Amino acid sequence: MDELNRLLATVRGALPPALAATCIAVALENGVLQVGVTSSAAAARLKLSGEAIVEAVCQAGWHATAIRPRVQVELQRQKARRTKDLSIPPAAVEAFGQLAERLDRGPLRDAVLRLAKRHRSR
């Protein structure tokens, strides 16, 4: 497992940061480097960077001759379902309530009231 993590770090190191973040898994089998990515767009960009990745992997001591991106569809579904769990401290919620009282009636006041109400119930 540690070996695969080092290989993944090597692959990510050979890529621009935005593309590196889409690489989530690697496997090396019979000289073919399989890279799991989060989208088909990332897979296409990864193919374009294939030579640089293979060269970086070889320089790091692994024997790779080709790269094969694999879109990890199940991980896309899990990622899409994940929601952020943000919380606002009670003092901030109270400050939003006071702000809403001072605002004129309108969409901004309604939005601030909804925010305060939603976070008071937590």
N, CA, C and O atoms as a Tinker XYZ file with bonds, in Angstrom:
   488  protein
     1  N      0.827000   -1.194000    0.000000    73     2
     2  CA     0.000000    0.000000    0.000000    64     1     3
     3  C      0.871000    1.257000    0.000000    63     2     4     5
     4  O      0.580000    2.216000   -0.716000    81     3
     5  N      1.925000    1.252000    0.793000    73     3     6
     6  CA     2.818000    2.390000    0.857000    64     5     7
     7  C      3.464000    2.649000   -0.507000    63     6     8     9
     8  O      3.676000    3.796000   -0.900000    81     7
     9  N      3.768000    1.578000   -1.209000    73     7    10
    10  CA     4.361000    1.680000   -2.546000    64     9    11
    11  C      3.398000    2.377000   -3.511000    63    10    12    13
    12  O      3.816000    3.220000   -4.305000    81    11
    13  N      2.124000    2.029000   -3.444000    73    11    14
    14  CA     1.136000    2.664000   -4.323000    64    13    15
    15  C      0.944000    4.134000   -3.970000    63    14    16    17
    16  O      0.719000    4.959000   -4.855000    81    15
    17  N      1.030000    4.465000   -2.701000    73    15    18
    18  CA     0.920000    5.864000   -2.299000    64    17    19
    19  C      2.098000    6.674000   -2.846000    63    18    20    21
    20  O      1.918000    7.809000   -3.286000    81    19
    21  N      3.288000    6.101000   -2.820000    73    19    22
    22  CA     4.460000    6.776000   -3.388000    64    21    23
    23  C      4.311000    6.936000   -4.899000    63    22    24    25
    24  O      4.668000    7.971000   -5.462000    81    23
    25  N      3.784000    5.911000   -5.542000    73    23    26
    26  CA     3.557000    5.980000   -6.991000    64    25    27
    27  C      2.530000    7.068000   -7.313000    63    26    28    29
    28  O      2.717000    7.843000   -8.250000    81    27
    29  N      1.454000    7.122000   -6.541000    73    27    30
    30  CA     0.431000    8.158000   -6.752000    64    29    31
    31  C      1.037000    9.546000   -6.540000    63    30    32    33
    32  O      0.744000   10.469000   -7.301000    81    31
    33  N      1.866000    9.701000   -5.528000    73    31    34
    34  CA     2.517000   10.988000   -5.282000    64    33    35
    35  C      3.433000   11.371000   -6.444000    63    34    36    37
    36  O      3.523000   12.544000   -6.806000    81    35
    37  N      4.108000   10.385000   -7.024000    73    35    38
    38  CA     4.977000   10.643000   -8.179000    64    37    39
    39  C      4.156000   11.110000   -9.370000    63    38    40    41
    40  O      4.531000   12.061000  -10.054000    81    39
    41  N      3.031000   10.440000   -9.618000    73    39    42
    42  CA     2.148000   10.833000  -10.730000    64    41    43
    43  C      1.639000   12.247000  -10.501000    63    42    44    45
    44  O      1.685000   13.082000  -11.404000    81    43
    45  N      1.157000   12.515000   -9.303000    73    43    46
    46  CA     0.628000   13.850000   -9.001000    64    45    47
    47  C      1.707000   14.924000   -9.131000    63    46    48    49
    48  O      1.427000   16.041000   -9.566000    81    47
    49  N      2.931000   14.585000   -8.756000    73    47    50
    50  CA     4.028000   15.538000   -8.843000    64    49    51
    51  C      4.385000   15.926000  -10.265000    63    50    52    53
    52  O      4.985000   16.977000  -10.490000    81    51
    53  N      4.027000   15.098000  -11.215000    73    51    54
    54  CA     4.340000   15.380000  -12.619000    64    53    55
    55  C      3.236000   16.178000  -13.313000    63    54    56    57
    56  O      3.319000   16.447000  -14.511000    81    55
    57  N      2.208000   16.552000  -12.560000    73    55    58
    58  CA     1.046000   17.214000  -13.154000    64    57    59
    59  C      0.817000   18.588000  -12.550000    63    58    60    61
    60  O      1.286000   18.870000  -11.447000    81    59
    61  N      0.097000   19.449000  -13.267000    73    59    62
    62  CA    -0.324000   20.722000  -12.675000    64    61    63
    63  C     -1.247000   20.436000  -11.479000    63    62    64    65
    64  O     -1.960000   19.433000  -11.485000    81    63
    65  N     -1.245000   21.288000  -10.471000    73    63    66
    66  CA    -2.018000   21.018000   -9.250000    64    65    67
    67  C     -3.499000   20.703000   -9.466000    63    66    68    69
    68  O     -4.035000   19.807000   -8.813000    81    67
    69  N     -4.162000   21.413000  -10.359000    73    67    70
    70  CA    -5.593000   21.166000  -10.582000    64    69    71
    71  C     -5.830000   19.766000  -11.143000    63    70    72    73
    72  O     -6.783000   19.093000  -10.750000    81    71
    73  N     -4.982000   19.332000  -12.045000    73    71    74
    74  CA    -5.127000   17.997000  -12.613000    64    73    75
    75  C     -4.678000   16.930000  -11.623000    63    74    76    77
    76  O     -5.269000   15.852000  -11.556000    81    75
    77  N     -3.639000   17.226000  -10.860000    73    75    78
    78  CA    -3.147000   16.276000   -9.853000    64    77    79
    79  C     -4.230000   15.954000   -8.834000    63    78    80    81
    80  O     -4.314000   14.821000   -8.361000    81    79
    81  N     -5.056000   16.929000   -8.489000    73    79    82
    82  CA    -6.116000   16.721000   -7.499000    64    81    83
    83  C     -7.184000   15.740000   -7.981000    63    82    84    85
    84  O     -7.910000   15.171000   -7.166000    81    83
    85  N     -7.288000   15.538000   -9.293000    73    83    86
    86  CA    -8.295000   14.613000   -9.820000    64    85    87
    87  C     -7.806000   13.168000   -9.824000    63    86    88    89
    88  O     -8.603000   12.251000  -10.021000    81    87
    89  N     -6.530000   12.954000   -9.612000    73    87    90
    90  CA    -5.961000   11.603000   -9.592000    64    89    91
    91  C     -6.168000   11.001000   -8.207000    63    90    92    93
    92  O     -5.670000   11.531000   -7.214000    81    91
    93  N     -6.900000    9.900000   -8.140000    73    91    94
    94  CA    -7.265000    9.358000   -6.830000    64    93    95
    95  C     -6.707000    7.966000   -6.561000    63    94    96    97
    96  O     -6.717000    7.511000   -5.417000    81    95
    97  N     -6.223000    7.287000   -7.587000    73    95    98
    98  CA    -5.688000    5.938000   -7.381000    64    97    99
    99  C     -4.780000    5.567000   -8.540000    63    98   100   101
   100  O     -4.914000    6.092000   -9.646000    81    99
   101  N     -3.844000    4.646000   -8.270000    73    99   102
   102  CA    -2.965000    4.154000   -9.327000    64   101   103
   103  C     -2.741000    2.657000   -9.165000    63   102   104   105
   104  O     -2.884000    2.093000   -8.079000    81   103
   105  N     -2.388000    2.041000  -10.273000    73   103   106
   106  CA    -1.958000    0.642000  -10.283000    64   105   107
   107  C     -0.974000    0.514000  -11.440000    63   106   108   109
   108  O     -1.110000    1.182000  -12.465000    81   107
   109  N      0.004000   -0.341000  -11.261000    73   107   110
   110  CA     0.998000   -0.561000  -12.314000    64   109   111
   111  C      1.032000   -2.043000  -12.593000    63   110   112   113
   112  O      1.404000   -2.844000  -11.734000    81   111
   113  N      0.637000   -2.408000  -13.820000    73   111   114
   114  CA     0.533000   -3.815000  -14.184000    64   113   115
   115  C      1.083000   -4.016000  -15.590000    63   114   116   117
   116  O      0.600000   -3.416000  -16.550000    81   115
   117  N      2.091000   -4.859000  -15.699000    73   115   118
   118  CA     2.705000   -5.168000  -16.998000    64   117   119
   119  C      3.155000   -3.913000  -17.738000    63   118   120   121
   120  O      3.007000   -3.820000  -18.956000    81   119
   121  N      3.700000   -2.954000  -17.006000    73   119   122
   122  CA     4.203000   -1.737000  -17.627000    64   121   123
   123  C      3.143000   -0.705000  -17.940000    63   122   124   125
   124  O      3.471000    0.385000  -18.411000    81   123
   125  N      1.888000   -1.012000  -17.695000    73   123   126
   126  CA     0.805000   -0.063000  -17.956000    64   125   127
   127  C      0.402000    0.586000  -16.640000    63   126   128   129
   128  O     -0.009000   -0.095000  -15.700000    81   127
   129  N      0.520000    1.888000  -16.581000    73   127   130
   130  CA     0.151000    2.659000  -15.403000    64   129   131
   131  C     -1.318000    3.044000  -15.520000    63   130   132   133
   132  O     -1.698000    3.823000  -16.394000    81   131
   133  N     -2.138000    2.491000  -14.634000    73   131   134
   134  CA    -3.556000    2.832000  -14.616000    64   133   135
   135  C     -3.774000    3.886000  -13.548000    63   134   136   137
   136  O     -3.378000    3.713000  -12.395000    81   135
   137  N     -4.405000    4.975000  -13.944000    73   135   138
   138  CA    -4.630000    6.091000  -13.024000    64   137   139
   139  C     -6.123000    6.340000  -12.921000    63   138   140   141
   140  O     -6.780000    6.641000  -13.918000    81   139
   141  N     -6.652000    6.216000  -11.724000    73   139   142
   142  CA    -8.066000    6.506000  -11.484000    64   141   143
   143  C     -8.260000    8.000000  -11.336000    63   142   144   145
   144  O     -7.586000    8.649000  -10.537000    81   143
   145  N     -9.183000    8.539000  -12.106000    73   143   146
   146  CA    -9.473000    9.973000  -12.064000    64   145   147
   147  C    -10.959000   10.197000  -11.813000    63   146   148   149
   148  O    -11.763000    9.274000  -11.939000    81   147
   149  N    -11.315000   11.423000  -11.457000    73   147   150
   150  CA   -12.685000   11.713000  -11.056000    64   149   151
   151  C    -13.622000   12.107000  -12.192000    63   150   152   153
   152  O    -14.833000   12.193000  -11.986000    81   151
   153  N    -13.084000   12.348000  -13.388000    73   151   154
   154  CA   -13.965000   12.761000  -14.485000    64   153   155
   155  C    -13.362000   12.385000  -15.836000    63   154   156   157
   156  O    -12.167000   12.112000  -15.950000    81   155
   157  N    -14.214000   12.379000  -16.846000    73   155   158
   158  CA   -13.728000   12.074000  -18.194000    64   157   159
   159  C    -12.861000   13.217000  -18.725000    63   158   160   161
   160  O    -11.942000   12.981000  -19.510000    81   159
   161  N    -13.140000   14.434000  -18.311000    73   159   162
   162  CA   -12.304000   15.565000  -18.723000    64   161   163
   163  C    -10.884000   15.398000  -18.169000    63   162   164   165
   164  O     -9.902000   15.662000  -18.862000    81   163
   165  N    -10.793000   14.958000  -16.918000    73   163   166
   166  CA    -9.474000   14.723000  -16.314000    64   165   167
   167  C     -8.761000   13.591000  -17.038000    63   166   168   169
   168  O     -7.548000   13.651000  -17.239000    81   167
   169  N     -9.501000   12.560000  -17.430000    73   167   170
   170  CA    -8.896000   11.439000  -18.160000    64   169   171
   171  C     -8.308000   11.916000  -19.483000    63   170   172   173
   172  O     -7.213000   11.500000  -19.864000    81   171
   173  N     -9.030000   12.785000  -20.183000    73   171   174
   174  CA    -8.536000   13.306000  -21.465000    64   173   175
   175  C     -7.278000   14.147000  -21.261000    63   174   176   177
   176  O     -6.321000   14.027000  -22.025000    81   175
   177  N     -7.277000   14.993000  -20.239000    73   175   178
   178  CA    -6.095000   15.817000  -19.961000    64   177   179
   179  C     -4.921000   14.958000  -19.522000    63   178   180   181
   180  O     -3.769000   15.262000  -19.832000    81   179
   181  N     -5.217000   13.879000  -18.798000    73   179   182
   182  CA    -4.165000   12.985000  -18.333000    64   181   183
   183  C     -3.489000   12.290000  -19.515000    63   182   184   185
   184  O     -2.272000   12.109000  -19.517000    81   183
   185  N     -4.274000   11.903000  -20.513000    73   183   186
   186  CA    -3.709000   11.272000  -21.709000    64   185   187
   187  C     -2.728000   12.218000  -22.403000    63   186   188   189
   188  O     -1.690000   11.789000  -22.908000    81   187
   189  N     -3.069000   13.504000  -22.421000    73   187   190
   190  CA    -2.197000   14.487000  -23.059000    64   189   191
   191  C     -0.864000   14.631000  -22.314000    63   190   192   193
   192  O      0.158000   14.969000  -22.910000    81   191
   193  N     -0.894000   14.372000  -21.016000    73   191   194
   194  CA     0.325000   14.472000  -20.200000    64   193   195
   195  C      1.002000   13.122000  -20.027000    63   194   196   197
   196  O      1.922000   12.986000  -19.220000    81   195
   197  N      0.558000   12.131000  -20.772000    73   195   198
   198  CA     1.023000   10.756000  -20.600000    64   197   199
   199  C      2.525000   10.574000  -20.652000    63   198   200   201
   200  O      3.091000    9.887000  -19.802000    81   199
   201  N      3.181000   11.171000  -21.625000    73   199   202
   202  CA     4.637000   10.989000  -21.755000    64   201   203
   203  C      5.384000   11.531000  -20.548000    63   202   204   205
   204  O      6.313000   10.895000  -20.052000    81   203
   205  N      4.985000   12.695000  -20.078000    73   203   206
   206  CA     5.651000   13.293000  -18.919000    64   205   207
   207  C      5.445000   12.446000  -17.665000    63   206   208   209
   208  O      6.345000   12.321000  -16.834000    81   207
   209  N      4.261000   11.871000  -17.539000    73   207   210
   210  CA     3.968000   11.033000  -16.371000    64   209   211
   211  C      4.793000    9.758000  -16.420000    63   210   212   213
   212  O      5.406000    9.371000  -15.425000    81   211
   213  N      4.809000    9.103000  -17.577000    73   211   214
   214  CA     5.590000    7.869000  -17.725000    64   213   215
   215  C      7.060000    8.136000  -17.447000    63   214   216   217
   216  O      7.724000    7.331000  -16.794000    81   215
   217  N      7.567000    9.247000  -17.932000    73   215   218
   218  CA     8.973000    9.601000  -17.699000    64   217   219
   219  C      9.233000    9.821000  -16.201000    63   218   220   221
   220  O     10.242000    9.350000  -15.676000    81   219
   221  N      8.345000   10.522000  -15.523000    73   219   222
   222  CA     8.525000   10.775000  -14.088000    64   221   223
   223  C      8.473000    9.478000  -13.290000    63   222   224   225
   224  O      9.236000    9.294000  -12.342000    81   223
   225  N      7.576000    8.587000  -13.674000    73   223   226
   226  CA     7.447000    7.300000  -12.985000    64   225   227
   227  C      8.706000    6.457000  -13.197000    63   226   228   229
   228  O      9.196000    5.818000  -12.265000    81   227
   229  N      9.222000    6.459000  -14.416000    73   227   230
   230  CA    10.449000    5.700000  -14.704000    64   229   231
   231  C     11.643000    6.273000  -13.949000    63   230   232   233
   232  O     12.466000    5.517000  -13.433000    81   231
   233  N     11.748000    7.584000  -13.879000    73   231   234
   234  CA    12.843000    8.217000  -13.147000    64   233   235
   235  C     12.775000    7.905000  -11.651000    63   234   236   237
   236  O     13.797000    7.887000  -10.965000    81   235
   237  N     11.563000    7.661000  -11.156000    73   235   238
   238  CA    11.394000    7.339000   -9.735000    64   237   239
   239  C     11.647000    5.861000   -9.449000    63   238   240   241
   240  O     11.605000    5.441000   -8.293000    81   239
   241  N     11.912000    5.059000  -10.500000    73   239   242
   242  CA    12.300000    3.676000  -10.277000    64   241   243
   243  C     11.286000    2.617000  -10.674000    63   242   244   245
   244  O     11.551000    1.428000  -10.496000    81   243
   245  N     10.150000    3.000000  -11.198000    73   243   246
   246  CA     9.167000    2.014000  -11.657000    64   245   247
   247  C      9.300000    1.854000  -13.167000    63   246   248   249
   248  O      9.768000    2.764000  -13.852000    81   247
   249  N      8.896000    0.718000  -13.677000    73   247   250
   250  CA     8.958000    0.467000  -15.113000    64   249   251
   251  C      7.561000    0.635000  -15.700000    63   250   252   253
   252  O      6.693000   -0.220000  -15.522000    81   251
   253  N      7.354000    1.750000  -16.403000    73   251   254
   254  CA     6.070000    2.027000  -17.045000    64   253   255
   255  C      6.329000    2.362000  -18.505000    63   254   256   257
   256  O      7.291000    3.054000  -18.839000    81   255
   257  N      5.461000    1.864000  -19.360000    73   255   258
   258  CA     5.596000    2.142000  -20.788000    64   257   259
   259  C      4.389000    2.873000  -21.351000    63   258   260   261
   260  O      4.466000    3.457000  -22.432000    81   259
   261  N      3.277000    2.846000  -20.631000    73   259   262
   262  CA     2.050000    3.483000  -21.112000    64   261   263
   263  C      1.207000    3.905000  -19.917000    63   262   264   265
   264  O      1.403000    3.449000  -18.791000    81   263
   265  N      0.267000    4.789000  -20.205000    73   263   266
   266  CA    -0.653000    5.241000  -19.163000    64   265   267
   267  C     -2.083000    4.996000  -19.633000    63   266   268   269
   268  O     -2.404000    5.184000  -20.806000    81   267
   269  N     -2.926000    4.580000  -18.715000    73   267   270
   270  CA    -4.329000    4.326000  -19.029000    64   269   271
   271  C     -5.195000    4.965000  -17.937000    63   270   272   273
   272  O     -5.318000    4.416000  -16.842000    81   271
   273  N     -5.796000    6.127000  -18.237000    73   271   274
   274  CA    -6.688000    6.748000  -17.252000    64   273   275
   275  C     -7.979000    5.949000  -17.122000    63   274   276   277
   276  O     -8.476000    5.402000  -18.107000    81   275
   277  N     -8.513000    5.883000  -15.929000    73   275   278
   278  CA    -9.776000    5.192000  -15.653000    64   277   279
   279  C    -10.669000    6.130000  -14.856000    63   278   280   281
   280  O    -10.295000    6.588000  -13.776000    81   279
   281  N    -11.840000    6.411000  -15.387000    73   279   282
   282  CA   -12.793000    7.262000  -14.671000    64   281   283
   283  C    -13.466000    6.419000  -13.600000    63   282   284   285
   284  O    -14.031000    5.365000  -13.893000    81   283
   285  N    -13.404000    6.883000  -12.366000    73   283   286
   286  CA   -13.975000    6.170000  -11.225000    64   285   287
   287  C    -15.394000    6.689000  -10.989000    63   286   288   289
   288  O    -15.604000    7.598000  -10.186000    81   287
   289  N    -16.361000    6.109000  -11.691000    73   287   290
   290  CA   -17.745000    6.582000  -11.670000    64   289   291
   291  C    -18.346000    6.489000  -10.277000    63   290   292   293
   292  O    -19.038000    7.412000   -9.848000    81   291
   293  N    -18.107000    5.421000   -9.574000    73   291   294
   294  CA   -18.694000    5.258000   -8.234000    64   293   295
   295  C    -18.212000    6.363000   -7.299000    63   294   296   297
   296  O    -18.981000    6.863000   -6.479000    81   295
   297  N    -16.955000    6.741000   -7.419000    73   295   298
   298  CA   -16.454000    7.825000   -6.583000    64   297   299
   299  C    -17.090000    9.151000   -6.963000    63   298   300   301
   300  O    -17.278000   10.010000   -6.102000    81   299
   301  N    -17.424000    9.336000   -8.235000    73   299   302
   302  CA   -18.121000   10.542000   -8.655000    64   301   303
   303  C    -19.474000   10.620000   -7.955000    63   302   304   305
   304  O    -19.854000   11.681000   -7.461000    81   303
   305  N    -20.198000    9.516000   -7.908000    73   303   306
   306  CA   -21.515000    9.500000   -7.259000    64   305   307
   307  C    -21.389000    9.802000   -5.776000    63   306   308   309
   308  O    -22.176000   10.579000   -5.233000    81   307
   309  N    -20.406000    9.197000   -5.111000    73   307   310
   310  CA   -20.219000    9.446000   -3.687000    64   309   311
   311  C    -19.857000   10.908000   -3.447000    63   310   312   313
   312  O    -20.343000   11.526000   -2.500000    81   311
   313  N    -19.018000   11.447000   -4.292000    73   311   314
   314  CA   -18.596000   12.825000   -4.132000    64   313   315
   315  C    -19.779000   13.770000   -4.326000    63   314   316   317
   316  O    -19.898000   14.771000   -3.619000    81   315
   317  N    -20.644000   13.457000   -5.274000    73   315   318
   318  CA   -21.793000   14.301000   -5.541000    64   317   319
   319  C    -22.767000   14.296000   -4.365000    63   318   320   321
   320  O    -23.432000   15.303000   -4.125000    81   319
   321  N    -22.866000   13.205000   -3.635000    73   319   322
   322  CA   -23.789000   13.103000   -2.507000    64   321   323
   323  C    -23.259000   13.779000   -1.255000    63   322   324   325
   324  O    -24.030000   14.159000   -0.374000    81   323
   325  N    -21.958000   13.928000   -1.177000    73   323   326
   326  CA   -21.357000   14.487000    0.022000    64   325   327
   327  C    -21.746000   15.956000    0.155000    63   326   328   329
   328  O    -21.684000   16.708000   -0.817000    81   327
   329  N    -22.142000   16.358000    1.339000    73   327   330
   330  CA   -22.483000   17.748000    1.580000    64   329   331
   331  C    -21.574000   18.304000    2.660000    63   330   332   333
   332  O    -21.031000   17.567000    3.484000    81   331
   333  N    -21.426000   19.576000    2.640000    73   331   334
   334  CA   -20.606000   20.223000    3.650000    64   333   335
   335  C    -21.428000   20.387000    4.917000    63   334   336   337
   336  O    -22.614000   20.716000    4.866000    81   335
   337  N    -20.798000   20.158000    6.032000    73   335   338
   338  CA   -21.451000   20.344000    7.313000    64   337   339
   339  C    -20.840000   21.575000    7.962000    63   338   340   341
   340  O    -19.891000   21.483000    8.741000    81   339
   341  N    -21.402000   22.723000    7.627000    73   339   342
   342  CA   -20.880000   23.967000    8.154000    64   341   343
   343  C    -21.669000   24.365000    9.391000    63   342   344   345
   344  O    -22.883000   24.178000    9.457000    81   343
   345  N    -20.977000   24.905000   10.349000    73   343   346
   346  CA   -21.673000   25.388000   11.531000    64   345   347
   347  C    -21.171000   26.793000   11.854000    63   346   348   349
   348  O    -20.007000   27.129000   11.639000    81   347
   349  N    -22.080000   27.586000   12.368000    73   347   350
   350  CA   -21.758000   28.951000   12.746000    64   349   351
   351  C    -21.836000   29.023000   14.262000    63   350   352   353
   352  O    -22.795000   28.523000   14.849000    81   351
   353  N    -20.857000   29.628000   14.902000    73   351   354
   354  CA   -20.884000   29.744000   16.362000    64   353   355
   355  C    -22.142000   30.484000   16.828000    63   354   356   357
   356  O    -22.643000   31.353000   16.115000    81   355
   357  N    -22.653000   30.154000   18.002000    73   355   358
   358  CA   -23.885000   30.798000   18.508000    64   357   359
   359  C    -23.812000   32.319000   18.528000    63   358   360   361
   360  O    -24.808000   32.981000   18.238000    81   359
   361  N    -22.660000   32.889000   18.863000    73   359   362
   362  CA   -22.535000   34.354000   18.892000    64   361   363
   363  C    -22.735000   34.945000   17.497000    63   362   364   365
   364  O    -23.337000   36.010000   17.353000    81   363
   365  N    -22.235000   34.263000   16.477000    73   363   366
   366  CA   -22.400000   34.742000   15.105000    64   365   367
   367  C    -23.859000   34.625000   14.662000    63   366   368   369
   368  O    -24.371000   35.493000   13.955000    81   367
   369  N    -24.519000   33.553000   15.081000    73   367   370
   370  CA   -25.942000   33.382000   14.743000    64   369   371
   371  C    -26.744000   34.521000   15.365000    63   370   372   373
   372  O    -27.629000   35.087000   14.723000    81   371
   373  N    -26.434000   34.852000   16.610000    73   371   374
   374  CA   -27.120000   35.963000   17.286000    64   373   375
   375  C    -26.855000   37.282000   16.560000    63   374   376   377
   376  O    -27.763000   38.100000   16.418000    81   375
   377  N    -25.625000   37.495000   16.101000    73   375   378
   378  CA   -25.285000   38.719000   15.372000    64   377   379
   379  C    -26.063000   38.802000   14.056000    63   378   380   381
   380  O    -26.489000   39.886000   13.659000    81   379
   381  N    -26.250000   37.671000   13.380000    73   379   382
   382  CA   -27.056000   37.674000   12.156000    64   381   383
   383  C    -28.511000   38.023000   12.475000    63   382   384   385
   384  O    -29.160000   38.742000   11.715000    81   383
   385  N    -29.019000   37.518000   13.590000    73   383   386
   386  CA   -30.387000   37.861000   13.996000    64   385   387
   387  C    -30.534000   39.352000   14.241000    63   386   388   389
   388  O    -31.522000   39.954000   13.820000    81   387
   389  N    -29.562000   39.956000   14.919000    73   387   390
   390  CA   -29.597000   41.394000   15.180000    64   389   391
   391  C    -29.472000   42.186000   13.883000    63   390   392   393
   392  O    -30.127000   43.215000   13.715000    81   391
   393  N    -28.639000   41.711000   12.973000    73   391   394
   394  CA   -28.493000   42.377000   11.678000    64   393   395
   395  C    -29.815000   42.362000   10.916000    63   394   396   397
   396  O    -30.206000   43.367000   10.323000    81   395
   397  N    -30.496000   41.227000   10.934000    73   395   398
   398  CA   -31.761000   41.102000   10.207000    64   397   399
   399  C    -32.790000   42.095000   10.734000    63   398   400   401
   400  O    -33.584000   42.633000    9.962000    81   399
   401  N    -32.782000   42.342000   12.046000    73   399   402
   402  CA   -33.733000   43.294000   12.629000    64   401   403
   403  C    -33.486000   44.711000   12.121000    63   402   404   405
   404  O    -34.418000   45.510000   12.028000    81   403
   405  N    -32.250000   45.022000   11.797000    73   403   406
   406  CA   -31.897000   46.386000   11.359000    64   405   407
   407  C    -32.069000   46.596000    9.855000    63   406   408   409
   408  O    -32.108000   47.734000    9.388000    81   407
   409  N    -32.171000   45.521000    9.110000    73   407   410
   410  CA   -32.289000   45.641000    7.647000    64   409   411
   411  C    -33.715000   45.983000    7.241000    63   410   412   413
   412  O    -34.677000   45.617000    7.916000    81   411
   413  N    -33.830000   46.696000    6.120000    73   411   414
   414  CA   -35.146000   46.964000    5.546000    64   413   415
   415  C    -35.730000   45.666000    5.015000    63   414   416   417
   416  O    -35.007000   44.730000    4.673000    81   415
   417  N    -37.061000   45.632000    4.954000    73   415   418
   418  CA   -37.716000   44.444000    4.389000    64   417   419
   419  C    -37.250000   44.255000    2.944000    63   418   420   421
   420  O    -37.119000   45.207000    2.175000    81   419
   421  N    -37.008000   43.001000    2.612000    73   419   422
   422  CA   -36.559000   42.706000    1.262000    64   421   423
   423  C    -35.820000   41.381000    1.215000    63   422   424   425
   424  O    -35.747000   40.678000    2.223000    81   423
   425  N    -35.268000   41.027000    0.051000    73   423   426
   426  CA   -34.630000   39.722000   -0.116000    64   425   427
   427  C    -33.404000   39.514000    0.776000    63   426   428   429
   428  O    -33.157000   38.403000    1.245000    81   427
   429  N    -32.629000   40.592000    1.012000    73   427   430
   430  CA   -31.447000   40.436000    1.856000    64   429   431
   431  C    -31.853000   40.113000    3.285000    63   430   432   433
   432  O    -31.282000   39.218000    3.909000    81   431
   433  N    -32.834000   40.836000    3.802000    73   431   434
   434  CA   -33.308000   40.576000    5.169000    64   433   435
   435  C    -33.860000   39.156000    5.279000    63   434   436   437
   436  O    -33.584000   38.450000    6.250000    81   435
   437  N    -34.636000   38.744000    4.285000    73   435   438
   438  CA   -35.200000   37.386000    4.300000    64   437   439
   439  C    -34.091000   36.331000    4.313000    63   438   440   441
   440  O    -34.187000   35.334000    5.029000    81   439
   441  N    -33.049000   36.553000    3.526000    73   439   442
   442  CA   -31.945000   35.589000    3.460000    64   441   443
   443  C    -31.200000   35.514000    4.788000    63   442   444   445
   444  O    -30.851000   34.425000    5.245000    81   443
   445  N    -30.956000   36.670000    5.411000    73   443   446
   446  CA   -30.253000   36.690000    6.697000    64   445   447
   447  C    -31.103000   36.019000    7.769000    63   446   448   449
   448  O    -30.574000   35.283000    8.602000    81   447
   449  N    -32.416000   36.262000    7.761000    73   447   450
   450  CA   -33.309000   35.603000    8.715000    64   449   451
   451  C    -33.299000   34.083000    8.538000    63   450   452   453
   452  O    -33.255000   33.338000    9.517000    81   451
   453  N    -33.341000   33.630000    7.282000    73   451   454
   454  CA   -33.307000   32.177000    7.023000    64   453   455
   455  C    -32.003000   31.568000    7.526000    63   454   456   457
   456  O    -32.006000   30.493000    8.125000    81   455
   457  N    -30.897000   32.251000    7.282000    73   455   458
   458  CA   -29.601000   31.759000    7.740000    64   457   459
   459  C    -29.580000   31.636000    9.264000    63   458   460   461
   460  O    -29.173000   30.605000    9.801000    81   459
   461  N    -30.013000   32.678000    9.949000    73   459   462
   462  CA   -30.023000   32.654000   11.414000    64   461   463
   463  C    -30.960000   31.557000   11.928000    63   462   464   465
   464  O    -30.609000   30.826000   12.854000    81   463
   465  N    -32.128000   31.444000   11.340000    73   463   466
   466  CA   -33.097000   30.430000   11.780000    64   465   467
   467  C    -32.548000   29.020000   11.567000    63   466   468   469
   468  O    -32.680000   28.163000   12.441000    81   467
   469  N    -31.935000   28.780000   10.417000    73   467   470
   470  CA   -31.408000   27.446000   10.104000    64   469   471
   471  C    -30.319000   27.045000   11.099000    63   470   472   473
   472  O    -30.261000   25.896000   11.536000    81   471
   473  N    -29.464000   27.992000   11.452000    73   471   474
   474  CA   -28.344000   27.660000   12.343000    64   473   475
   475  C    -28.721000   27.702000   13.819000    63   474   476   477
   476  O    -27.991000   27.158000   14.648000    81   475
   477  N    -29.842000   28.333000   14.172000    73   475   478
   478  CA   -30.331000   28.281000   15.557000    64   477   479
   479  C    -30.850000   26.903000   15.886000    63   478   480   481
   480  O    -30.718000   26.438000   17.018000    81   479
   481  N    -31.441000   26.245000   14.905000    73   479   482
   482  CA   -32.052000   24.923000   15.150000    64   481   483
   483  C    -31.018000   23.822000   15.305000    63   482   484   485
   484  O    -31.368000   22.701000   15.675000    81   483
   485  N    -29.758000   24.112000   15.033000    73   483   486
   486  CA   -28.715000   23.071000   15.133000    64   485   487
   487  C    -28.289000   22.920000   16.520000    63   486   488
   488  O    -27.421000   22.097000   16.814000    81   487
